[in-house]
XYZ file of C-alpha atoms in Angstrom:
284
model
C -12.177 -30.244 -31.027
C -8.371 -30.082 -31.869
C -8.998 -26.929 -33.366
C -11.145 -25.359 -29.787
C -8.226 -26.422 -27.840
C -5.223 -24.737 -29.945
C -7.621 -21.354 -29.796
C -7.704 -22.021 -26.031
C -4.035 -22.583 -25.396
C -3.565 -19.654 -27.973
C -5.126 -17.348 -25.774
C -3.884 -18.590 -22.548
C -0.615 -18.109 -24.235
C -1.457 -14.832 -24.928
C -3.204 -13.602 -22.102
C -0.283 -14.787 -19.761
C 2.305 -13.040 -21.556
C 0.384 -9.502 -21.336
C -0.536 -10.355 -17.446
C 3.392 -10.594 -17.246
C 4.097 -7.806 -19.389
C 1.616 -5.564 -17.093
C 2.500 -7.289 -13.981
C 6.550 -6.419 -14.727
C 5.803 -2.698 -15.471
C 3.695 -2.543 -12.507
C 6.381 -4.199 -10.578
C 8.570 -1.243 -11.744
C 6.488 1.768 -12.073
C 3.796 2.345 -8.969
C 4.711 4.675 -6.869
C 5.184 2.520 -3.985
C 8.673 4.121 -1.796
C 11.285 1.824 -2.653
C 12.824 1.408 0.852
C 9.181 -1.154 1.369
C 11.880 -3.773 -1.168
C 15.054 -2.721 0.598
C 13.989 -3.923 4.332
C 12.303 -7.198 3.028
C 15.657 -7.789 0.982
C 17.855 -7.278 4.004
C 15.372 -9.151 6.053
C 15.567 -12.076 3.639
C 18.923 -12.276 2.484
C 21.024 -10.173 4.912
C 23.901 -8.285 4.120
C 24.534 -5.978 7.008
C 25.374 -7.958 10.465
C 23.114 -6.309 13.077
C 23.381 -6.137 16.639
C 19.985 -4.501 17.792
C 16.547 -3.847 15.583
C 14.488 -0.956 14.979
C 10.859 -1.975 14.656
C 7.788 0.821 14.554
C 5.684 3.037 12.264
C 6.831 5.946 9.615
C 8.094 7.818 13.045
C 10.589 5.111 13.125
C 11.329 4.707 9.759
C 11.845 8.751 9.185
C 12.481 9.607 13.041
C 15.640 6.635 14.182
C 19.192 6.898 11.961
C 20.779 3.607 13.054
C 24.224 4.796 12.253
C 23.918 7.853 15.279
C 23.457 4.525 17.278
C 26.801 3.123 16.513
C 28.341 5.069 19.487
C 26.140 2.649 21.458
C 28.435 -0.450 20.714
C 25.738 -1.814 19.077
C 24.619 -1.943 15.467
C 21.054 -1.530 14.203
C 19.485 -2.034 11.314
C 15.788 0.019 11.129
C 13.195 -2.769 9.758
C 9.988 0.299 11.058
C 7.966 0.204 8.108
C 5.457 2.972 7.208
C 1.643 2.139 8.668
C 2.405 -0.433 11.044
C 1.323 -1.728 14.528
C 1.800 -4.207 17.336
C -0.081 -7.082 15.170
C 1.813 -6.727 12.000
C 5.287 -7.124 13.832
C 3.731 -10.111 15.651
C 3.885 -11.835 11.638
C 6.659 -10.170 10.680
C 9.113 -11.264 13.593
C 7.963 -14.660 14.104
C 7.740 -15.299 9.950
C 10.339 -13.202 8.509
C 13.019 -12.074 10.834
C 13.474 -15.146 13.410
C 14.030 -17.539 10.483
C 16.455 -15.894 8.654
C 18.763 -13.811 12.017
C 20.246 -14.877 14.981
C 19.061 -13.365 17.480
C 19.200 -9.783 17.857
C 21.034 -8.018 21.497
C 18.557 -4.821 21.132
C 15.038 -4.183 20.011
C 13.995 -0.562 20.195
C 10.265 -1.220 19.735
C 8.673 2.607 18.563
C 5.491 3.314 19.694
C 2.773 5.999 18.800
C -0.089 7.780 20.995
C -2.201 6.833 17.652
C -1.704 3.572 17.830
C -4.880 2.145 17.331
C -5.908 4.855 14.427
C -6.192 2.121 11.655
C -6.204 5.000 9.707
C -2.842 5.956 10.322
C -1.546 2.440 10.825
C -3.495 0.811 8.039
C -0.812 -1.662 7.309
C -1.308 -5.768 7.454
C 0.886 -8.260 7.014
C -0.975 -9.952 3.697
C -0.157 -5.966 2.232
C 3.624 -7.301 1.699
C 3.218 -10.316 0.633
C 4.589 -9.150 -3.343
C 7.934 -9.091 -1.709
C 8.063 -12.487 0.442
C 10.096 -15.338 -1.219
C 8.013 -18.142 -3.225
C 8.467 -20.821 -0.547
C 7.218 -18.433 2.280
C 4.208 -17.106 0.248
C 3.361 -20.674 -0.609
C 3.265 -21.918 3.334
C 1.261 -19.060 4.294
C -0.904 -19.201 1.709
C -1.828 -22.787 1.937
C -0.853 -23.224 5.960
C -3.153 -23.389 9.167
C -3.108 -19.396 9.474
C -5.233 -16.454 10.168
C -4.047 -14.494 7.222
C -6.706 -13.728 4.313
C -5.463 -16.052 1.586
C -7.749 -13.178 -1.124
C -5.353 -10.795 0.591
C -2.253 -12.528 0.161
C -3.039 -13.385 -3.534
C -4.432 -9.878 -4.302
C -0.770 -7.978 -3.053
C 1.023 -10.368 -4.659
C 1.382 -9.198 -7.828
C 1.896 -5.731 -8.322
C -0.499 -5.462 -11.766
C -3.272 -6.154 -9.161
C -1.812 -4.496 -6.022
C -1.365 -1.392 -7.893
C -4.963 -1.421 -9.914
C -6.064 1.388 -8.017
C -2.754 3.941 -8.811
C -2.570 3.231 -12.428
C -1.781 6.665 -13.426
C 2.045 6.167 -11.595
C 1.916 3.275 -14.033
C 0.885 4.762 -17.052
C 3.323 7.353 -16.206
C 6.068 5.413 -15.751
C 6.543 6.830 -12.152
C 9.341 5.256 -9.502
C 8.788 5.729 -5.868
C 7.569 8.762 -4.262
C 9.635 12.210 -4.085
C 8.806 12.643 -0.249
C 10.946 9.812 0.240
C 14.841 10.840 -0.012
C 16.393 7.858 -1.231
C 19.987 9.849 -1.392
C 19.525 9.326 2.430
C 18.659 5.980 3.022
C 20.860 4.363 5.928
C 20.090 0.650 6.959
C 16.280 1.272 6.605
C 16.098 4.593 7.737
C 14.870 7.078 5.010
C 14.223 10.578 5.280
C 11.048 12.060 4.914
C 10.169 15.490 2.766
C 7.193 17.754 2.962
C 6.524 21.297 3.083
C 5.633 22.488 6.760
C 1.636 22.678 7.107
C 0.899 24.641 10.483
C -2.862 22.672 10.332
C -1.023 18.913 10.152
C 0.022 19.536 13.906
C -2.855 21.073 15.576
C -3.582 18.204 18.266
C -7.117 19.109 19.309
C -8.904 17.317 16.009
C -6.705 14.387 16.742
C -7.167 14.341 20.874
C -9.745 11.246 19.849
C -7.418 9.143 18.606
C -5.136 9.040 21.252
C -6.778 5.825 23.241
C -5.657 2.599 22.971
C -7.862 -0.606 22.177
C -7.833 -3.777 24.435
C -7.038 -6.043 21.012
C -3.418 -2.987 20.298
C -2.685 -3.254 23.832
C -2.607 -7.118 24.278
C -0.686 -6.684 20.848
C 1.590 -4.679 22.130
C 2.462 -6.601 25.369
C 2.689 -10.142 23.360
C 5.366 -8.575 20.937
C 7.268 -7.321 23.606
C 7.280 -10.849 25.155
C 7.833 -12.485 22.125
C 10.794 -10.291 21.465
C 12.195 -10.793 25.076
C 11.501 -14.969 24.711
C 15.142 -15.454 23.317
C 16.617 -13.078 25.627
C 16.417 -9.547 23.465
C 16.631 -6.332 25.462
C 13.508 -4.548 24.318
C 13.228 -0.739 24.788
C 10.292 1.322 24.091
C 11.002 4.970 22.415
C 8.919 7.777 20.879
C 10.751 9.858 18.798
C 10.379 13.446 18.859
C 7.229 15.567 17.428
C 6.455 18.907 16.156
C 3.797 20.692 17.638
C 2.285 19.238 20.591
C 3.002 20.670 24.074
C 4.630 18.086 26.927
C 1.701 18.431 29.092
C -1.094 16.776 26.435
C 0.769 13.691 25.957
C -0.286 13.372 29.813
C -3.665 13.269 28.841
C -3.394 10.445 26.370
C -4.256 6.638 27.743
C -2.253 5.289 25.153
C 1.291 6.864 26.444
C 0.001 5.685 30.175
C -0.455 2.142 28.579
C 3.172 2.661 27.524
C 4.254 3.438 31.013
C 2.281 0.734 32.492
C 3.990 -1.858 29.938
C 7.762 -0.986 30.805
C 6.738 -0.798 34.510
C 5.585 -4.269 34.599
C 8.138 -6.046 32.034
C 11.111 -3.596 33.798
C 12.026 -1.962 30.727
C 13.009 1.341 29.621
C 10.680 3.532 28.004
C 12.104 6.547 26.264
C 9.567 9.375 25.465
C 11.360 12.644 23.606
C 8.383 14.331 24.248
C 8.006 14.639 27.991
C 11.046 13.491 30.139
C 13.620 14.016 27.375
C 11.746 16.948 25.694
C 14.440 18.909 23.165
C 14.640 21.865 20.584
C 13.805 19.256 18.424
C 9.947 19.416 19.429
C 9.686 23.044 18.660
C 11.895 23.186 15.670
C 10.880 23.532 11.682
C 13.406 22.691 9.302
C-alpha cells in the first residue's frame, strides 16, 4: 500500500511539474496580442493617473490615441479591448475598474453598427479570466454569479486556453505582427493589414447592422451604470473606410444610438455622418 501511494504522489509530482512547464510556455508563446496583459495590468495595479476612459471594441482600441486627447484637459487611458460589447463592460467596470480607480471625469463609450454580430464581438468576460488576480478569480469563481465557472477555469490557464493554437506554441511565437507594439500609447495599439477592397463592401454585411433587445438594454444599463457616480459618458464612432454617409442612415443600430443620447442628454459623436472627414475615404 506504501508502495501504491509513493507511485501516486510520484506521478502527481510529475504530472504537475510538466502541466507547469506547458502551462508557462503557453503563458509565453500563443499568439495572443500582448496589449490583452497591458490593460488588465494598468487596470489592476495602475500606473498612469487617468482623468477620462476609453471603453469599446478593436475600433476603439486601433481607432482612439488617448494622448491626441490631452489637449482636452483631460487624460485618458484606452481600456477598448478587441471583440467586446455592452455586456462584457457591464463585468468589467463593476469587477475590475470601480474597485481598483476613483472615479473617472470622462467615459467615451465606442459603439459599433455591428454590435450585436457575436461574430465580430465574440468576447466574454470568463475569456480573461488568465489575467485577473488570484483573489478576484477565486470570488467569481466560487460567488453568487452568472459567469460559467467551466469558462472561467478553462481561460485560466493558458496551456488550456491556448489548446486550440498550439502551433504559435510549438513555434515559440509572441503576439501577433498586425499588432504594432512600437505604437502602443495607454492602451491604444495600432493595427496593420494590407488594404483588401472586398473587407469593406457593406452590402454582405447590411444584415448585421440591427440591434438585439438583450445589446440594447446592455447598452443603456452601462451607460447608467457609468453615469451612477457622476461620469460624463459620451458615445463616439470612430471613423471607417468604405461605407458611404447615407447607409449608416439605414442601420437601426446607429438610430438606437441616437435614441440613447437623446434620452440620457448626452453627446453622441458619429465620424461617419455629421463629422464625416478625409479620413473615411482615405487608404494608408
Amino acid at each position: 500500500m506504501r508502495g501504491f501511494l509513493l507511485k501516486l504522489l510520484l506521478f502527481g509530482g510529475i504530472a504537475f511539474t510538466l502541466f507547469a512547464l506547458a502551462n508557462a510556455v503557453a503563458g509565453r508563446y500563443n499568439g495572443e496580442p500582448a496589449h490583452y496583459a497591458a490593460q488588465f495590468k494598468e487596470a489592476f495595479r495602475p500606473q498612469f493617473k487617468e482623468d477620462g476612459i476609453i471603453l469599446g471594441s478593436s475600433h476603439a482600441t486601433h481607432g482612439i490615441r488617448p494622448t491626441l486627447l490631452d489637449r482636452t484637459g483631460t487624460r485618458f487611458y484606452n481600456y477598448a479591448l478587441n471583440g467586446t460589447s455592452p455586456d462584457y463592460y457591464l463585468e468589467w467596470y463593476s469587477r475590475v475598474f470601480r474597485p481598483n480607480h476613483p472615479v473617472p471625469r470622462a467615459c467615451i463609450l465606442h459603439v459599433d453598427w455591428f454590435i450585436s454580430n457575436k461574430g465580430w464581438l465574440f468576447r466574454e468576460f470568463e475569456h480573461d479570466s488568465q489575467y485577473l488576480p488570484a483573489r478576484v478569480f477565486r470570488d467569481l469563481l466560487f460567488g453568487d454569479n452568472d459567469l460559467r465557472a467551466s469558462d472561467l477555469l478553462m481561460n485560466r490557464y493558458p496551456v488550456l486556453k491556448h489548446r486550440k493554437n498550439l502551433k504559435s506554441t510549438i513555434a515559440l511565437r509572441k503576439g501577433d505582427e498586425r499588432f504594432v507594439a512600437e505604437g502602443y500609447d495607454r492602451g491604444f495599439v495600432p493595427y496593420r493589414i494590407p488594404y483588401a477592397p472586398g473587407n469593406f463592401h457593406l452590402p454582405q454585411r447590411i444584415r448585421m447592422t440591427t440591434i438585439s433587445r438583450k445589446d440594447s438594454a446592455d447598452l443603456y444599463a452601462l451607460v447608467d451604470l457609468v453615469r451612477k457616480d457622476g461620469t460624463q459618458v459620451i458615445l463616439l464612432m470612430a471613423p471607417e473606410f468604405g461605407i458611404d454617409s447615407l447607409s449608416y442612415t439605414t442601420m437601426s443600430s446607429i438610430r438606437c444610438f441616437e435614441r440613447l443620447a437623446k434620452a440620457e442628454g448626452i453627446p453622441f459623436l458619429n465620424y461617419n455622418t455629421d463629422h464625416r472627414s478625409w479620413l473615411n475615404d482615405r487608404v494608408d
